[in-house]
Amino acid sequence: TNEQRGEIAAGLTKVLADSYAVYLKTHGYHWNVRGPNFGALHALFMDQYTEMWAAIDLIAERIRALGELAPQGYGSFGNLSAIKDGSPDNDAEAMLRELAADHETLIATAQAAREGADEATGSLIDDRVDAHQKHVWMLKASLG
């Protein structure tokens, strides 16, 4: 029904907002990371934000396929996401810990949106959870 599609799309809008927030933070940390592991972390963050960038489009297009408008703009995303901006002053370890926690928040958002989702949306969410679990693993493995 239209109501069910609206509820599914509402869950996806939160996934989209969290994804965009983690994407932006990861991209910023890619620019600002420093220290003895700069090269490895700079590359890791680029791999992760590049993967997320492609996924953001898929999530927004799924919202549209459900007949709803996708949110856009910093204000809209900020109102939908609990993920806070990162600080360029953070050291590499703080960046890694913060990003791992943010991905875990995003996983929880996605899992909540998964409840009651149709097959196509559920498949998309499952793919995103898998990707973010891998990102968490790589971030945590990069800690000392």
Short mmCIF file of C-alpha atoms in Angstrom, two decimals:
data_model
loop_
_atom_site.label_atom_id
_atom_site.label_comp_id
_atom_site.label_asym_id
_atom_site.label_seq_id
_atom_site.Cartn_x
_atom_site.Cartn_y
_atom_site.Cartn_z
CA THR A 1 0.00 0.00 0.00
CA ASN A 2 0.99 3.64 -0.25
CA GLU A 3 1.23 3.84 3.54
CA GLN A 4 3.64 0.88 3.69
CA ARG A 5 5.77 2.35 0.89
CA GLY A 6 5.85 5.66 2.75
CA GLU A 7 7.03 3.96 5.95
CA ILE A 8 9.72 2.04 4.09
CA ALA A 9 10.85 5.24 2.35
CA ALA A 10 10.92 7.08 5.70
CA GLY A 11 13.32 4.47 7.08
CA LEU A 12 15.46 4.76 3.98
CA THR A 13 15.62 8.55 4.30
CA LYS A 14 17.32 8.07 7.68
CA VAL A 15 19.72 5.55 6.14
CA LEU A 16 20.45 8.06 3.38
CA ALA A 17 21.07 10.87 5.87
CA ASP A 18 23.36 8.74 8.04
CA SER A 19 25.18 7.51 4.93
CA TYR A 20 25.71 11.05 3.70
CA ALA A 21 26.97 12.17 7.13
CA VAL A 22 29.47 9.30 7.34
CA TYR A 23 30.49 9.91 3.71
CA LEU A 24 31.21 13.59 4.42
CA LYS A 25 33.13 12.84 7.62
CA THR A 26 35.19 10.12 5.92
CA HIS A 27 36.01 12.44 3.03
CA GLY A 28 37.05 15.20 5.43
CA TYR A 29 39.21 12.81 7.43
CA HIS A 30 40.79 11.67 4.16
CA TRP A 31 41.92 15.27 3.66
CA ASN A 32 43.00 15.94 7.23
CA VAL A 33 44.48 12.70 8.55
CA ARG A 34 48.12 12.95 9.51
CA GLY A 35 50.76 10.94 11.30
CA PRO A 36 52.98 7.95 10.58
CA ASN A 37 50.10 5.98 8.98
CA PHE A 38 49.04 8.86 6.74
CA GLY A 39 49.42 7.01 3.43
CA ALA A 40 47.52 3.91 4.50
CA LEU A 41 44.71 5.86 6.19
CA HIS A 42 44.44 8.40 3.38
CA ALA A 43 43.92 5.47 0.96
CA LEU A 44 41.57 3.58 3.30
CA PHE A 45 39.36 6.61 3.80
CA MET A 46 39.27 7.19 0.02
CA ASP A 47 38.25 3.58 -0.61
CA GLN A 48 35.47 3.90 1.95
CA TYR A 49 34.08 7.27 0.87
CA THR A 50 34.18 6.18 -2.78
CA GLU A 51 32.17 3.05 -1.95
CA MET A 52 29.66 5.08 0.06
CA TRP A 53 29.30 7.73 -2.66
CA ALA A 54 27.97 5.15 -5.12
CA ALA A 55 25.64 3.70 -2.48
CA ILE A 56 24.12 7.07 -1.61
CA ASP A 57 22.73 7.29 -5.13
CA LEU A 58 21.25 3.78 -4.94
CA ILE A 59 19.51 4.58 -1.66
CA ALA A 60 18.06 7.86 -2.97
CA GLU A 61 16.88 6.18 -6.17
CA ARG A 62 15.17 3.44 -4.13
CA ILE A 63 13.31 6.15 -2.17
CA ARG A 64 12.17 7.60 -5.50
CA ALA A 65 11.15 4.15 -6.78
CA LEU A 66 8.90 3.88 -3.70
CA GLY A 67 7.15 7.04 -4.83
CA GLU A 68 8.64 9.44 -2.30
CA LEU A 69 10.98 12.38 -2.67
CA ALA A 70 14.54 11.90 -1.47
CA PRO A 71 15.80 14.45 1.05
CA GLN A 72 18.50 16.79 -0.17
CA GLY A 73 20.68 19.44 1.35
CA TYR A 74 22.76 19.73 4.49
CA GLY A 75 19.86 21.00 6.58
CA SER A 76 17.61 18.08 5.66
CA PHE A 77 20.34 15.52 6.24
CA GLY A 78 21.36 17.17 9.51
CA ASN A 79 17.79 17.00 10.82
CA LEU A 80 17.52 13.30 9.91
CA SER A 81 20.88 12.06 11.19
CA ALA A 82 22.28 11.77 14.71
CA ILE A 83 25.83 11.53 13.32
CA LYS A 84 27.82 14.65 14.13
CA ASP A 85 30.46 16.34 12.01
CA GLY A 86 34.03 15.33 12.66
CA SER A 87 36.80 17.67 13.67
CA PRO A 88 39.88 18.14 11.49
CA ASP A 89 41.81 18.56 14.77
CA ASN A 90 41.27 14.88 15.65
CA ASP A 91 44.34 12.68 15.55
CA ALA A 92 44.32 9.54 13.38
CA GLU A 93 43.27 7.24 16.24
CA ALA A 94 40.32 9.47 17.15
CA MET A 95 39.27 9.59 13.49
CA LEU A 96 39.35 5.79 13.25
CA ARG A 97 37.40 5.29 16.49
CA GLU A 98 34.81 7.90 15.57
CA LEU A 99 34.26 6.52 12.07
CA ALA A 100 33.92 2.96 13.39
CA ALA A 101 31.28 4.13 15.89
CA ASP A 102 29.47 6.11 13.16
CA HIS A 103 29.35 3.07 10.89
CA GLU A 104 27.89 1.07 13.77
CA THR A 105 25.23 3.76 14.22
CA LEU A 106 24.50 3.59 10.50
CA ILE A 107 24.22 -0.22 10.68
CA ALA A 108 21.63 0.14 13.47
CA THR A 109 19.70 2.70 11.41
CA ALA A 110 19.74 0.36 8.42
CA GLN A 111 18.64 -2.64 10.48
CA ALA A 112 15.72 -0.62 11.88
CA ALA A 113 14.73 0.38 8.35
CA ARG A 114 14.91 -3.29 7.28
CA GLU A 115 11.89 -4.23 9.41
CA GLY A 116 8.86 -4.54 7.17
CA ALA A 117 10.79 -3.60 4.02
CA ASP A 118 9.84 -5.06 0.66
CA GLU A 119 12.21 -7.49 -1.05
CA ALA A 120 14.06 -4.94 -3.20
CA THR A 121 14.57 -2.52 -0.32
CA GLY A 122 15.57 -5.35 2.01
CA SER A 123 18.20 -6.52 -0.46
CA LEU A 124 19.62 -3.01 -0.75
CA ILE A 125 19.73 -2.63 3.03
CA ASP A 126 21.38 -6.03 3.46
CA ASP A 127 24.08 -4.99 0.98
CA ARG A 128 24.64 -1.76 2.88
CA VAL A 129 24.89 -3.51 6.25
CA ASP A 130 27.48 -5.89 4.77
CA ALA A 131 29.50 -2.98 3.38
CA HIS A 132 29.40 -1.00 6.64
CA GLN A 133 30.36 -4.06 8.69
CA LYS A 134 33.40 -4.42 6.43
CA HIS A 135 34.22 -0.71 6.90
CA VAL A 136 34.02 -1.13 10.70
CA TRP A 137 36.34 -4.14 10.55
CA MET A 138 38.92 -2.25 8.48
CA LEU A 139 38.77 0.84 10.69
CA LYS A 140 39.15 -1.17 13.89
CA ALA A 141 41.94 -3.29 12.36
CA SER A 142 43.79 -0.04 11.58
CA LEU A 143 43.89 0.87 15.27
CA GLY A 144 47.11 -0.15 17.04
#
